[in-house]
Amino acid sequence: EAQVTQNPRYLITVTGKKLTVTCSQNMNHEYMSWYRQDPGLGLRQIYYSMNVEVTDKGDVPEGYKVSRKEKRNFPLILESPSPNQTSLYFCASSPNTGPQAFFGQGTRLTVV
Amino acid sequence: GDSVTQMEGPVTLSEEAFLTINCTYTATGYPSLFWYVQYPGEGLQLLLKATKADDKGSNKGFEATYRKETTSFHLEKGSVQVSDSAVYFCALYSGGGADGLTFGKGTHLIIQP
């Protein structure tokens, strides 16, 4: 089954404790991206990757890092999480740049 | 830059009512337009799309027509069901780069039996 898998689904952490949210897709897609969803703000893109070893900033990249060492994986790294990064995070993949993105089920992160 | 504006809601309707969710956009060039749906506790799923002016996207009884003259892509359904309760996102893609999708803020739809 074609899917995008994120882990964990829920995470509560403390300020400053490094964390990684994993994302994996089994569709051999070149393009992957991370979004955060906040009430009243919709979805905003954090980072995206056109292919292996090619990543770039989206609209709200501050406080986040990503890597793309393999085509299927695109982890989101928060080196020093802060409470304003409490949000619902989605990973997405596409076979090319842009449309028809396939989304993961989301990771709800709470930073206290 | 690109932007999408949609009514935020919540929009509350009775079952079998007619649904319209408005969406307008600002973009350079000729974007592709999308509606995504997010059911409770799930990720976003593509509902329908249109890639050029006057195209009509349709799926699961929902329809939207790409209106270039009014820069709109309103979502409609003739008779909604309780199972249509979800958050609906209008989005566009301008292409020509790697900017991804630009989303509206989402419209929370609640259908009451």
PDB file of C-alpha atoms in Angstrom:
ATOM      1  CA  GLU A   1       0.000   0.000   0.000  1.00  0.00           C
ATOM      2  CA  ALA A   2       1.309   3.420  -0.991  1.00  0.00           C
ATOM      3  CA  GLN A   3       1.824   5.493   2.089  1.00  0.00           C
ATOM      4  CA  VAL A   4       3.757   8.112   3.988  1.00  0.00           C
ATOM      5  CA  THR A   5       4.583   7.031   7.523  1.00  0.00           C
ATOM      6  CA  GLN A   6       5.437   9.415  10.318  1.00  0.00           C
ATOM      7  CA  ASN A   7       6.647   8.566  13.790  1.00  0.00           C
ATOM      8  CA  PRO A   8       5.810   9.219  16.491  1.00  0.00           C
ATOM      9  CA  ARG A   9       2.149  10.208  16.172  1.00  0.00           C
ATOM     10  CA  TYR A  10       2.195  12.009  19.514  1.00  0.00           C
ATOM     11  CA  LEU A  11       5.098  13.469  21.440  1.00  0.00           C
ATOM     12  CA  ILE A  12       5.401  15.576  24.572  1.00  0.00           C
ATOM     13  CA  THR A  13       8.844  16.913  25.317  1.00  0.00           C
ATOM     14  CA  VAL A  14      10.590  19.601  27.316  1.00  0.00           C
ATOM     15  CA  THR A  15      12.198  22.780  26.088  1.00  0.00           C
ATOM     16  CA  GLY A  16      15.692  22.255  24.740  1.00  0.00           C
ATOM     17  CA  LYS A  17      15.639  18.485  24.429  1.00  0.00           C
ATOM     18  CA  LYS A  18      16.598  17.496  20.885  1.00  0.00           C
ATOM     19  CA  LEU A  19      14.078  15.391  19.006  1.00  0.00           C
ATOM     20  CA  THR A  20      13.603  13.841  15.597  1.00  0.00           C
ATOM     21  CA  VAL A  21      10.349  13.089  13.801  1.00  0.00           C
ATOM     22  CA  THR A  22      10.810  10.455  11.144  1.00  0.00           C
ATOM     23  CA  CYS A  23       9.085  10.320   7.760  1.00  0.00           C
ATOM     24  CA  SER A  24       9.261   7.510   5.259  1.00  0.00           C
ATOM     25  CA  GLN A  25       7.507   6.977   1.911  1.00  0.00           C
ATOM     26  CA  ASN A  26       7.317   3.815  -0.161  1.00  0.00           C
ATOM     27  CA  MET A  27       6.369   5.377  -3.508  1.00  0.00           C
ATOM     28  CA  ASN A  28       9.843   6.264  -4.763  1.00  0.00           C
ATOM     29  CA  HIS A  29       8.881   9.944  -4.830  1.00  0.00           C
ATOM     30  CA  GLU A  30      11.561  12.535  -5.473  1.00  0.00           C
ATOM     31  CA  TYR A  31       9.873  15.421  -3.682  1.00  0.00           C
ATOM     32  CA  MET A  32       9.247  15.463   0.059  1.00  0.00           C
ATOM     33  CA  SER A  33       8.278  18.243   2.412  1.00  0.00           C
ATOM     34  CA  TRP A  34       7.336  19.103   5.977  1.00  0.00           C
ATOM     35  CA  TYR A  35       4.431  21.312   7.032  1.00  0.00           C
ATOM     36  CA  ARG A  36       3.149  22.531  10.336  1.00  0.00           C
ATOM     37  CA  GLN A  37      -0.544  23.135  10.952  1.00  0.00           C
ATOM     38  CA  ASP A  38      -1.664  25.710  13.473  1.00  0.00           C
ATOM     39  CA  PRO A  39      -5.179  26.994  14.264  1.00  0.00           C
ATOM     40  CA  GLY A  40      -6.039  30.014  12.171  1.00  0.00           C
ATOM     41  CA  LEU A  41      -2.868  29.707  10.108  1.00  0.00           C
ATOM     42  CA  GLY A  42      -3.511  26.607   8.031  1.00  0.00           C
ATOM     43  CA  LEU A  43      -0.528  24.670   6.731  1.00  0.00           C
ATOM     44  CA  ARG A  44       2.843  26.292   6.341  1.00  0.00           C
ATOM     45  CA  GLN A  45       5.813  24.659   4.686  1.00  0.00           C
ATOM     46  CA  ILE A  46       8.905  24.217   6.856  1.00  0.00           C
ATOM     47  CA  TYR A  47      11.413  22.532   4.535  1.00  0.00           C
ATOM     48  CA  TYR A  48      11.311  20.611   1.302  1.00  0.00           C
ATOM     49  CA  SER A  49      13.591  18.317  -0.639  1.00  0.00           C
ATOM     50  CA  MET A  50      13.735  17.890  -4.390  1.00  0.00           C
ATOM     51  CA  ASN A  51      15.792  14.710  -4.193  1.00  0.00           C
ATOM     52  CA  VAL A  52      18.543  12.990  -2.229  1.00  0.00           C
ATOM     53  CA  GLU A  53      20.963  15.490  -0.674  1.00  0.00           C
ATOM     54  CA  VAL A  54      18.894  18.437  -1.997  1.00  0.00           C
ATOM     55  CA  THR A  55      16.968  20.371   0.640  1.00  0.00           C
ATOM     56  CA  ASP A  56      15.730  23.936   0.918  1.00  0.00           C
ATOM     57  CA  LYS A  57      13.843  26.206   3.281  1.00  0.00           C
ATOM     58  CA  GLY A  58      10.121  26.702   3.092  1.00  0.00           C
ATOM     59  CA  ASP A  59       8.157  29.520   4.659  1.00  0.00           C
ATOM     60  CA  VAL A  60       8.895  28.823   8.344  1.00  0.00           C
ATOM     61  CA  PRO A  61      12.263  27.052   8.658  1.00  0.00           C
ATOM     62  CA  GLU A  62      13.569  28.693  11.837  1.00  0.00           C
ATOM     63  CA  GLY A  63      14.315  26.179  14.587  1.00  0.00           C
ATOM     64  CA  TYR A  64      14.192  23.150  12.291  1.00  0.00           C
ATOM     65  CA  LYS A  65      16.642  21.030  10.361  1.00  0.00           C
ATOM     66  CA  VAL A  66      16.140  18.254   7.836  1.00  0.00           C
ATOM     67  CA  SER A  67      18.253  15.731   5.983  1.00  0.00           C
ATOM     68  CA  ARG A  68      17.723  13.589   2.898  1.00  0.00           C
ATOM     69  CA  LYS A  69      20.331  10.884   2.810  1.00  0.00           C
ATOM     70  CA  GLU A  70      18.010   8.337   1.216  1.00  0.00           C
ATOM     71  CA  LYS A  71      15.151   8.865  -1.172  1.00  0.00           C
ATOM     72  CA  ARG A  72      12.536   7.300   1.067  1.00  0.00           C
ATOM     73  CA  ASN A  73      13.366   9.110   4.345  1.00  0.00           C
ATOM     74  CA  PHE A  74      13.087  12.764   5.302  1.00  0.00           C
ATOM     75  CA  PRO A  75      13.471  13.293   9.051  1.00  0.00           C
ATOM     76  CA  LEU A  76      12.610  16.574  10.765  1.00  0.00           C
ATOM     77  CA  ILE A  77      15.020  17.578  13.517  1.00  0.00           C
ATOM     78  CA  LEU A  78      14.382  20.054  16.305  1.00  0.00           C
ATOM     79  CA  GLU A  79      17.770  20.708  17.896  1.00  0.00           C
ATOM     80  CA  SER A  80      16.421  22.784  20.783  1.00  0.00           C
ATOM     81  CA  PRO A  81      12.619  22.722  20.810  1.00  0.00           C
ATOM     82  CA  SER A  82      10.696  25.660  22.228  1.00  0.00           C
ATOM     83  CA  PRO A  83       7.027  25.983  23.216  1.00  0.00           C
ATOM     84  CA  ASN A  84       6.223  27.937  20.028  1.00  0.00           C
ATOM     85  CA  GLN A  85       7.010  24.771  18.094  1.00  0.00           C
ATOM     86  CA  THR A  86       4.033  23.044  19.669  1.00  0.00           C
ATOM     87  CA  SER A  87       2.029  22.130  16.592  1.00  0.00           C
ATOM     88  CA  LEU A  88       0.702  19.412  14.328  1.00  0.00           C
ATOM     89  CA  TYR A  89       3.322  18.359  11.800  1.00  0.00           C
ATOM     90  CA  PHE A  90       2.760  16.693   8.445  1.00  0.00           C
ATOM     91  CA  CYS A  91       5.196  15.083   6.071  1.00  0.00           C
ATOM     92  CA  ALA A  92       4.261  14.859   2.402  1.00  0.00           C
ATOM     93  CA  SER A  93       5.702  13.365  -0.762  1.00  0.00           C
ATOM     94  CA  SER A  94       5.068  13.829  -4.472  1.00  0.00           C
ATOM     95  CA  PRO A  95       6.414  12.203  -7.620  1.00  0.00           C
ATOM     96  CA  ASN A  96       7.431  15.664  -8.873  1.00  0.00           C
ATOM     97  CA  THR A  97       7.556  19.205  -7.631  1.00  0.00           C
ATOM     98  CA  GLY A  98       4.208  20.244  -6.267  1.00  0.00           C
ATOM     99  CA  PRO A  99       0.785  18.782  -6.794  1.00  0.00           C
ATOM    100  CA  GLN A 100      -0.930  15.616  -5.706  1.00  0.00           C
ATOM    101  CA  ALA A 101       1.019  15.418  -2.488  1.00  0.00           C
ATOM    102  CA  PHE A 102       0.522  12.334  -0.329  1.00  0.00           C
ATOM    103  CA  PHE A 103       0.411  13.203   3.347  1.00  0.00           C
ATOM    104  CA  GLY A 104       1.354  11.279   6.445  1.00  0.00           C
ATOM    105  CA  GLN A 105      -1.083  11.020   9.344  1.00  0.00           C
ATOM    106  CA  GLY A 106       0.598  13.757  11.312  1.00  0.00           C
ATOM    107  CA  THR A 107       2.648  14.136  14.471  1.00  0.00           C
ATOM    108  CA  ARG A 108       1.212  16.141  17.325  1.00  0.00           C
ATOM    109  CA  LEU A 109       4.099  17.714  19.191  1.00  0.00           C
ATOM    110  CA  THR A 110       3.813  19.483  22.531  1.00  0.00           C
ATOM    111  CA  VAL A 111       6.820  21.314  23.949  1.00  0.00           C
ATOM    112  CA  VAL A 112       6.511  22.269  27.604  1.00  0.00           C
TER     113      VAL A 112
ATOM    114  CA  GLY B   1       3.639  35.968  -3.569  1.00  0.00           C
ATOM    115  CA  ASP B   2       0.977  33.320  -3.980  1.00  0.00           C
ATOM    116  CA  SER B   3      -1.928  33.233  -1.564  1.00  0.00           C
ATOM    117  CA  VAL B   4      -5.217  31.420  -1.043  1.00  0.00           C
ATOM    118  CA  THR B   5      -8.209  32.820   0.811  1.00  0.00           C
ATOM    119  CA  GLN B   6     -11.074  30.676   1.992  1.00  0.00           C
ATOM    120  CA  MET B   7     -13.869  31.009   4.509  1.00  0.00           C
ATOM    121  CA  GLU B   8     -12.688  29.630   7.818  1.00  0.00           C
ATOM    122  CA  GLY B   9     -15.862  28.523   9.504  1.00  0.00           C
ATOM    123  CA  PRO B  10     -16.877  26.494  11.242  1.00  0.00           C
ATOM    124  CA  VAL B  11     -19.613  25.966   8.712  1.00  0.00           C
ATOM    125  CA  THR B  12     -22.511  24.033  10.177  1.00  0.00           C
ATOM    126  CA  LEU B  13     -25.145  22.475   7.905  1.00  0.00           C
ATOM    127  CA  SER B  14     -27.890  19.933   8.196  1.00  0.00           C
ATOM    128  CA  GLU B  15     -27.663  16.639   6.378  1.00  0.00           C
ATOM    129  CA  GLU B  16     -28.760  16.856   2.701  1.00  0.00           C
ATOM    130  CA  ALA B  17     -28.132  20.604   2.564  1.00  0.00           C
ATOM    131  CA  PHE B  18     -26.298  22.237  -0.337  1.00  0.00           C
ATOM    132  CA  LEU B  19     -22.673  23.107   0.362  1.00  0.00           C
ATOM    133  CA  THR B  20     -20.502  25.884  -0.972  1.00  0.00           C
ATOM    134  CA  ILE B  21     -17.065  26.687   0.394  1.00  0.00           C
ATOM    135  CA  ASN B  22     -15.549  29.727  -1.235  1.00  0.00           C
ATOM    136  CA  CYS B  23     -11.929  29.875  -2.327  1.00  0.00           C
ATOM    137  CA  THR B  24     -10.116  32.665  -4.143  1.00  0.00           C
ATOM    138  CA  TYR B  25      -6.462  32.903  -5.001  1.00  0.00           C
ATOM    139  CA  THR B  26      -3.654  35.190  -6.014  1.00  0.00           C
ATOM    140  CA  ALA B  27      -0.846  33.735  -8.070  1.00  0.00           C
ATOM    141  CA  THR B  28       1.590  34.476 -10.822  1.00  0.00           C
ATOM    142  CA  GLY B  29       0.980  32.675 -14.050  1.00  0.00           C
ATOM    143  CA  TYR B  30      -1.565  29.901 -14.313  1.00  0.00           C
ATOM    144  CA  PRO B  31      -1.598  27.747 -11.207  1.00  0.00           C
ATOM    145  CA  SER B  32      -3.068  24.330 -10.682  1.00  0.00           C
ATOM    146  CA  LEU B  33      -5.788  24.311  -8.031  1.00  0.00           C
ATOM    147  CA  PHE B  34      -6.686  21.693  -5.465  1.00  0.00           C
ATOM    148  CA  TRP B  35      -9.054  20.829  -2.693  1.00  0.00           C
ATOM    149  CA  TYR B  36      -7.733  18.649   0.112  1.00  0.00           C
ATOM    150  CA  VAL B  37      -9.829  17.116   2.900  1.00  0.00           C
ATOM    151  CA  GLN B  38      -8.692  16.277   6.420  1.00  0.00           C
ATOM    152  CA  TYR B  39     -10.886  13.911   8.410  1.00  0.00           C
ATOM    153  CA  PRO B  40     -10.547  13.952  12.206  1.00  0.00           C
ATOM    154  CA  GLY B  41      -7.236  12.517  13.350  1.00  0.00           C
ATOM    155  CA  GLU B  42      -5.943  11.956   9.829  1.00  0.00           C
ATOM    156  CA  GLY B  43      -3.637  13.552   7.313  1.00  0.00           C
ATOM    157  CA  LEU B  44      -4.742  15.471   4.261  1.00  0.00           C
ATOM    158  CA  GLN B  45      -6.125  13.654   1.240  1.00  0.00           C
ATOM    159  CA  LEU B  46      -6.488  15.048  -2.236  1.00  0.00           C
ATOM    160  CA  LEU B  47     -10.197  15.513  -2.956  1.00  0.00           C
ATOM    161  CA  LEU B  48     -10.114  17.014  -6.439  1.00  0.00           C
ATOM    162  CA  LYS B  49      -8.036  19.188  -8.713  1.00  0.00           C
ATOM    163  CA  ALA B  50      -8.107  21.338 -11.838  1.00  0.00           C
ATOM    164  CA  THR B  51      -5.078  22.287 -13.849  1.00  0.00           C
ATOM    165  CA  LYS B  52      -6.368  24.915 -16.277  1.00  0.00           C
ATOM    166  CA  ALA B  53      -9.085  27.517 -16.661  1.00  0.00           C
ATOM    167  CA  ASP B  54     -12.660  26.218 -16.954  1.00  0.00           C
ATOM    168  CA  ASP B  55     -11.628  22.733 -15.865  1.00  0.00           C
ATOM    169  CA  LYS B  56     -14.018  21.103 -13.413  1.00  0.00           C
ATOM    170  CA  GLY B  57     -12.640  18.760 -10.801  1.00  0.00           C
ATOM    171  CA  SER B  58     -15.025  16.272  -9.208  1.00  0.00           C
ATOM    172  CA  ASN B  59     -14.909  13.441  -6.707  1.00  0.00           C
ATOM    173  CA  LYS B  60     -17.286  11.856  -4.167  1.00  0.00           C
ATOM    174  CA  GLY B  61     -20.082  14.211  -5.194  1.00  0.00           C
ATOM    175  CA  PHE B  62     -17.935  17.315  -4.712  1.00  0.00           C
ATOM    176  CA  GLU B  63     -17.211  19.663  -7.593  1.00  0.00           C
ATOM    177  CA  ALA B  64     -15.124  22.781  -8.175  1.00  0.00           C
ATOM    178  CA  THR B  65     -14.602  24.806 -11.352  1.00  0.00           C
ATOM    179  CA  TYR B  66     -11.427  26.753 -12.101  1.00  0.00           C
ATOM    180  CA  ARG B  67     -12.603  30.304 -12.824  1.00  0.00           C
ATOM    181  CA  LYS B  68      -9.708  32.372 -14.122  1.00  0.00           C
ATOM    182  CA  GLU B  69     -11.760  35.523 -14.563  1.00  0.00           C
ATOM    183  CA  THR B  70     -12.742  35.592 -10.898  1.00  0.00           C
ATOM    184  CA  THR B  71      -9.613  33.751  -9.630  1.00  0.00           C
ATOM    185  CA  SER B  72     -11.856  31.345  -7.768  1.00  0.00           C
ATOM    186  CA  PHE B  73     -12.227  27.625  -7.150  1.00  0.00           C
ATOM    187  CA  HIS B  74     -15.336  27.220  -4.992  1.00  0.00           C
ATOM    188  CA  LEU B  75     -16.146  23.777  -3.638  1.00  0.00           C
ATOM    189  CA  GLU B  76     -19.749  22.563  -3.969  1.00  0.00           C
ATOM    190  CA  LYS B  77     -21.806  19.521  -3.111  1.00  0.00           C
ATOM    191  CA  GLY B  78     -25.490  19.096  -3.719  1.00  0.00           C
ATOM    192  CA  SER B  79     -26.391  17.027  -0.663  1.00  0.00           C
ATOM    193  CA  VAL B  80     -23.975  16.676   2.231  1.00  0.00           C
ATOM    194  CA  GLN B  81     -23.770  13.759   4.629  1.00  0.00           C
ATOM    195  CA  VAL B  82     -22.605  13.506   8.225  1.00  0.00           C
ATOM    196  CA  SER B  83     -19.535  11.659   6.936  1.00  0.00           C
ATOM    197  CA  ASP B  84     -18.490  14.822   5.041  1.00  0.00           C
ATOM    198  CA  SER B  85     -17.665  16.516   8.327  1.00  0.00           C
ATOM    199  CA  ALA B  86     -13.993  17.444   8.042  1.00  0.00           C
ATOM    200  CA  VAL B  87     -11.617  20.320   7.411  1.00  0.00           C
ATOM    201  CA  TYR B  88     -11.308  21.343   3.762  1.00  0.00           C
ATOM    202  CA  PHE B  89      -8.244  23.085   2.372  1.00  0.00           C
ATOM    203  CA  CYS B  90      -8.014  24.946  -0.893  1.00  0.00           C
ATOM    204  CA  ALA B  91      -4.498  24.995  -2.346  1.00  0.00           C
ATOM    205  CA  LEU B  92      -2.593  26.099  -5.406  1.00  0.00           C
ATOM    206  CA  TYR B  93       0.616  25.204  -7.124  1.00  0.00           C
ATOM    207  CA  SER B  94       2.293  27.692  -9.440  1.00  0.00           C
ATOM    208  CA  GLY B  95       5.067  25.479 -10.699  1.00  0.00           C
ATOM    209  CA  GLY B  96       8.270  26.847 -12.125  1.00  0.00           C
ATOM    210  CA  GLY B  97      10.192  26.003  -9.017  1.00  0.00           C
ATOM    211  CA  ALA B  98      10.152  24.034  -5.817  1.00  0.00           C
ATOM    212  CA  ASP B  99       7.817  26.070  -3.666  1.00  0.00           C
ATOM    213  CA  GLY B 100       5.348  23.313  -3.026  1.00  0.00           C
ATOM    214  CA  LEU B 101       1.697  23.931  -2.373  1.00  0.00           C
ATOM    215  CA  THR B 102       0.237  27.142  -0.997  1.00  0.00           C
ATOM    216  CA  PHE B 103      -2.693  26.365   1.293  1.00  0.00           C
ATOM    217  CA  GLY B 104      -5.633  28.349   2.530  1.00  0.00           C
ATOM    218  CA  LYS B 105      -6.294  28.302   6.263  1.00  0.00           C
ATOM    219  CA  GLY B 106      -8.869  25.552   6.039  1.00  0.00           C
ATOM    220  CA  THR B 107     -12.643  25.447   6.515  1.00  0.00           C
ATOM    221  CA  HIS B 108     -14.087  23.302   9.268  1.00  0.00           C
ATOM    222  CA  LEU B 109     -17.340  21.744   8.058  1.00  0.00           C
ATOM    223  CA  ILE B 110     -19.793  20.232  10.526  1.00  0.00           C
ATOM    224  CA  ILE B 111     -22.797  18.294   9.239  1.00  0.00           C
ATOM    225  CA  GLN B 112     -25.584  17.649  11.705  1.00  0.00           C
ATOM    226  CA  PRO B 113     -28.006  14.732  11.294  1.00  0.00           C
TER     227      PRO B 113
END
